[in-house]
PDB file of C-alpha atoms in Angstrom:
ATOM      1  CA  MET D   1      15.166   2.729  36.410  1.00 69.00           C
ATOM      2  CA  ALA D   2      17.169  -0.566  34.883  1.00 81.00           C
ATOM      3  CA  THR D   3      17.790  -0.614  30.695  1.00 86.00           C
ATOM      4  CA  ALA D   4      16.654  -3.434  30.473  1.00 87.00           C
ATOM      5  CA  VAL D   5      13.286  -2.477  31.687  1.00 82.00           C
ATOM      6  CA  LYS D   6      13.239   0.416  29.762  1.00 81.00           C
ATOM      7  CA  LEU D   7      13.031  -1.600  26.561  1.00 88.00           C
ATOM      8  CA  SER D   8      10.734  -4.169  27.655  1.00 88.00           C
ATOM      9  CA  LEU D   9       8.355  -1.260  28.606  1.00 85.00           C
ATOM     10  CA  ALA D  10       8.774   0.376  25.023  1.00 87.00           C
ATOM     11  CA  THR D  11       8.398  -2.530  22.893  1.00 90.00           C
ATOM     12  CA  LEU D  12       5.177  -3.724  24.716  1.00 88.00           C
ATOM     13  CA  LEU D  13       4.092  -0.324  24.124  1.00 87.00           C
ATOM     14  CA  ILE D  14       4.403  -0.249  20.640  1.00 90.00           C
ATOM     15  CA  GLY D  15       3.449  -3.305  19.985  1.00 90.00           C
ATOM     16  CA  SER D  16       0.445  -2.608  21.440  1.00 88.00           C
ATOM     17  CA  LEU D  17       0.236   0.406  19.322  1.00 87.00           C
ATOM     18  CA  LEU D  18       0.695  -1.979  16.339  1.00 88.00           C
ATOM     19  CA  LEU D  19      -1.872  -4.536  17.242  1.00 86.00           C
ATOM     20  CA  ALA D  20      -4.232  -1.711  17.859  1.00 86.00           C
ATOM     21  CA  TYR D  21      -4.273   0.004  14.451  1.00 84.00           C
ATOM     22  CA  LEU D  22      -2.441  -2.884  11.995  1.00 87.00           C
ATOM     23  CA  ALA D  23      -4.249  -5.988  13.547  1.00 86.00           C
ATOM     24  CA  PRO D  24      -6.741  -7.228  11.823  1.00 88.00           C
ATOM     25  CA  PRO D  25     -10.503  -5.774  13.783  1.00 86.00           C
ATOM     26  CA  PRO D  26     -12.370  -8.250  16.269  1.00 86.00           C
ATOM     27  CA  SER D  27     -14.605 -10.837  14.854  1.00 84.00           C
ATOM     28  CA  ARG D  28     -17.674  -9.288  16.710  1.00 84.00           C
ATOM     29  CA  GLN D  29     -18.818  -5.851  18.519  1.00 84.00           C
ATOM     30  CA  VAL D  30     -17.922  -5.270  21.996  1.00 85.00           C
ATOM     31  CA  ASP D  31     -20.308  -2.687  23.942  1.00 88.00           C
ATOM     32  CA  LEU D  32     -20.127   0.814  24.362  1.00 89.00           C
ATOM     33  CA  ARG D  33     -20.039   0.780  27.946  1.00 93.00           C
ATOM     34  CA  VAL D  34     -17.563  -1.603  28.034  1.00 92.00           C
ATOM     35  CA  ARG D  35     -14.703   0.601  25.862  1.00 91.00           C
ATOM     36  CA  GLY D  36     -15.659   3.929  27.881  1.00 93.00           C
ATOM     37  CA  GLY D  37     -15.021   2.218  30.955  1.00 94.00           C
ATOM     38  CA  MET D  38     -11.664   0.998  29.830  1.00 94.00           C
ATOM     39  CA  LEU D  39     -10.257   5.000  28.775  1.00 94.00           C
ATOM     40  CA  ALA D  40     -12.211   6.053  31.494  1.00 95.00           C
ATOM     41  CA  ILE D  41     -10.202   3.570  33.675  1.00 96.00           C
ATOM     42  CA  GLY D  42      -6.862   4.274  31.151  1.00 94.00           C
ATOM     43  CA  LEU D  43      -7.235   8.148  31.524  1.00 95.00           C
ATOM     44  CA  ALA D  44      -7.325   8.120  35.480  1.00 96.00           C
ATOM     45  CA  CYS D  45      -4.168   5.391  35.447  1.00 94.00           C
ATOM     46  CA  TYR D  46      -2.610   8.959  33.524  1.00 94.00           C
ATOM     47  CA  VAL D  47      -3.812  11.041  36.340  1.00 95.00           C
ATOM     48  CA  ILE D  48      -2.799   8.513  39.334  1.00 95.00           C
ATOM     49  CA  ALA D  49       0.595   8.434  36.878  1.00 94.00           C
ATOM     50  CA  ALA D  50       0.872  11.945  36.798  1.00 94.00           C
ATOM     51  CA  ILE D  51       0.654  12.280  40.423  1.00 95.00           C
ATOM     52  CA  ALA D  52       2.559   9.125  41.331  1.00 94.00           C
ATOM     53  CA  LEU D  53       5.456  10.562  39.401  1.00 92.00           C
ATOM     54  CA  THR D  54       5.504  14.432  40.354  1.00 94.00           C
ATOM     55  CA  ALA D  55       5.407  13.031  43.896  1.00 95.00           C
ATOM     56  CA  GLY D  56       9.016  11.003  43.089  1.00 92.00           C
ATOM     57  CA  SER D  57       7.754   7.370  43.133  1.00 91.00           C
ATOM     58  CA  MET D  58       9.338   6.040  39.743  1.00 89.00           C
ATOM     59  CA  LEU D  59       7.446   2.476  39.941  1.00 89.00           C
ATOM     60  CA  ALA D  60       4.014   3.464  40.423  1.00 92.00           C
ATOM     61  CA  GLY D  61       4.214   6.062  37.399  1.00 91.00           C
ATOM     62  CA  VAL D  62       5.986   3.717  35.440  1.00 89.00           C
ATOM     63  CA  LEU D  63       3.152   0.908  35.998  1.00 91.00           C
ATOM     64  CA  ALA D  64       0.180   3.660  36.111  1.00 93.00           C
ATOM     65  CA  LEU D  65       1.518   4.753  32.462  1.00 91.00           C
ATOM     66  CA  ALA D  66       2.307   1.412  31.040  1.00 91.00           C
ATOM     67  CA  VAL D  67      -1.411  -0.494  32.154  1.00 93.00           C
ATOM     68  CA  ALA D  68      -3.356   3.206  30.716  1.00 94.00           C
ATOM     69  CA  SER D  69      -1.459   3.169  27.384  1.00 91.00           C
ATOM     70  CA  GLU D  70      -2.421  -0.941  27.654  1.00 92.00           C
ATOM     71  CA  LEU D  71      -5.768  -0.013  28.213  1.00 93.00           C
ATOM     72  CA  ILE D  72      -6.467   2.900  25.667  1.00 92.00           C
ATOM     73  CA  CYS D  73      -4.540   0.439  23.266  1.00 91.00           C
ATOM     74  CA  ALA D  74      -7.147  -2.315  23.753  1.00 90.00           C
ATOM     75  CA  ALA D  75     -10.546  -0.088  23.555  1.00 90.00           C
ATOM     76  CA  GLY D  76      -8.794   1.540  20.322  1.00 88.00           C
ATOM     77  CA  TRP D  77      -8.775  -2.115  19.218  1.00 89.00           C
ATOM     78  CA  LEU D  78     -12.121  -2.996  20.134  1.00 90.00           C
ATOM     79  CA  GLY D  79     -14.265  -0.022  18.721  1.00 87.00           C
ATOM     80  CA  ARG D  80     -12.739  -1.197  15.559  1.00 84.00           C
ATOM     81  CA  GLY D  81     -14.746  -3.935  15.647  1.00 78.00           C
ATOM     82  CA  ASP D  82     -18.029  -1.293  14.826  1.00 62.00           C
ATOM     83  CA  SER D  83     -16.008  -0.556  11.141  1.00 56.00           C
ATOM     84  CA  PRO D  84     -17.890  -1.221   8.250  1.00 56.00           C
ATOM     85  CA  GLY D  85     -17.027  -4.223   6.445  1.00 53.00           C
ATOM     86  CA  THR D  86     -14.962  -4.419   3.228  1.00 53.00           C
ATOM     87  CA  ASP D  87     -16.803  -5.376   0.060  1.00 50.00           C
ATOM     88  CA  GLU D  88     -17.562  -9.239  -0.200  1.00 53.00           C
ATOM     89  CA  ASP D  89     -16.711  -9.931  -3.760  1.00 51.00           C
ATOM     90  CA  ASP D  90     -13.578  -7.902  -3.398  1.00 53.00           C
ATOM     91  CA  SER D  91     -14.014  -6.035  -6.147  1.00 54.00           C
ATOM     92  CA  GLY D  92     -12.208  -2.831  -4.663  1.00 53.00           C
ATOM     93  CA  GLY D  93     -14.687  -0.982  -6.570  1.00 53.00           C
ATOM     94  CA  GLY D  94     -15.039   1.488  -4.015  1.00 54.00           C
ATOM     95  CA  GLY D  95     -18.485   3.337  -4.019  1.00 54.00           C
ATOM     96  CA  GLY D  96     -20.574   3.074  -0.442  1.00 55.00           C
ATOM     97  CA  GLY D  97     -22.556   0.231   0.705  1.00 55.00           C
ATOM     98  CA  GLY D  98     -21.233  -3.309   1.787  1.00 58.00           C
ATOM     99  CA  GLY D  99     -21.264  -4.910  -1.704  1.00 59.00           C
ATOM    100  CA  ARG D 100     -24.826  -5.652  -0.935  1.00 67.00           C
ATOM    101  CA  GLY D 101     -27.328  -3.414  -3.379  1.00 66.00           C
ATOM    102  CA  PRO D 102     -28.349  -5.140  -7.062  1.00 68.00           C
ATOM    103  CA  LYS D 103     -26.041  -6.423  -9.357  1.00 71.00           C
ATOM    104  CA  PRO D 104     -24.906  -4.441 -12.028  1.00 68.00           C
ATOM    105  CA  PRO D 105     -27.409  -5.569 -15.931  1.00 64.00           C
ATOM    106  CA  PRO D 106     -24.835  -7.758 -18.038  1.00 67.00           C
ATOM    107  CA  LEU D 107     -22.851  -6.155 -20.730  1.00 71.00           C
ATOM    108  CA  ASP D 108     -24.910  -7.491 -23.766  1.00 74.00           C
ATOM    109  CA  TRP D 109     -27.592  -5.227 -22.847  1.00 73.00           C
ATOM    110  CA  ASP D 110     -30.249  -4.534 -25.729  1.00 80.00           C
ATOM    111  CA  TRP D 111     -30.596  -1.004 -26.122  1.00 81.00           C
ATOM    112  CA  ASP D 112     -32.901  -1.186 -28.875  1.00 86.00           C
ATOM    113  CA  SER D 113     -35.402  -2.991 -26.607  1.00 87.00           C
ATOM    114  CA  PHE D 114     -34.514  -0.323 -23.772  1.00 85.00           C
ATOM    115  CA  GLU D 115     -34.793   2.781 -26.648  1.00 89.00           C
ATOM    116  CA  GLN D 116     -37.952   1.475 -27.264  1.00 90.00           C
ATOM    117  CA  ALA D 117     -39.362   1.042 -23.666  1.00 89.00           C
ATOM    118  CA  PHE D 118     -38.321   4.717 -23.006  1.00 88.00           C
ATOM    119  CA  ARG D 119     -39.903   6.278 -25.886  1.00 89.00           C
ATOM    120  CA  ARG D 120     -43.453   4.427 -24.657  1.00 88.00           C
ATOM    121  CA  TYR D 121     -42.795   5.325 -21.313  1.00 86.00           C
ATOM    122  CA  ALA D 122     -42.004   8.981 -22.194  1.00 84.00           C
ATOM    123  CA  ARG D 123     -45.098   9.001 -24.750  1.00 84.00           C
ATOM    124  CA  ASP D 124     -47.569   7.152 -22.469  1.00 84.00           C
ATOM    125  CA  ARG D 125     -46.928   9.234 -18.895  1.00 79.00           C
ATOM    126  CA  ASP D 126     -49.023  11.334 -17.360  1.00 77.00           C
ATOM    127  CA  ARG D 127     -47.617  14.230 -17.292  1.00 75.00           C
ATOM    128  CA  GLN D 128     -47.878  16.712 -14.052  1.00 76.00           C
ATOM    129  CA  PRO D 129     -48.339  20.578 -14.473  1.00 75.00           C
ATOM    130  CA  ILE D 130     -45.673  22.881 -12.137  1.00 74.00           C
TER     131      ILE D 130
END
């Protein structure tokens, strides 16, 4: 096989891997059946490539490897559409959820009224026997 063909296939594979793992995820979810079908066809192409290469058919084996690799990369990229979104406020505060929880209290919180309310609650609540 010519060196130019080898280099172009290597470039195609590296580009596909970089896009699959570093590109932004798709804007919408893709059905699991579609991605599973792509993975199944990709794995079947790997088997076909192995058979073709052991039989001595270099061109068919290389083409099957290229198709298999592209399908696996595409399925991986499409699977990233299921990833949970990031925080909407871009605060980078970590934590769970998608940033849709309650807002934190203001910084000028009235701690005296909070303590009075808490003491009233502690005094007036119904106590349950253990």
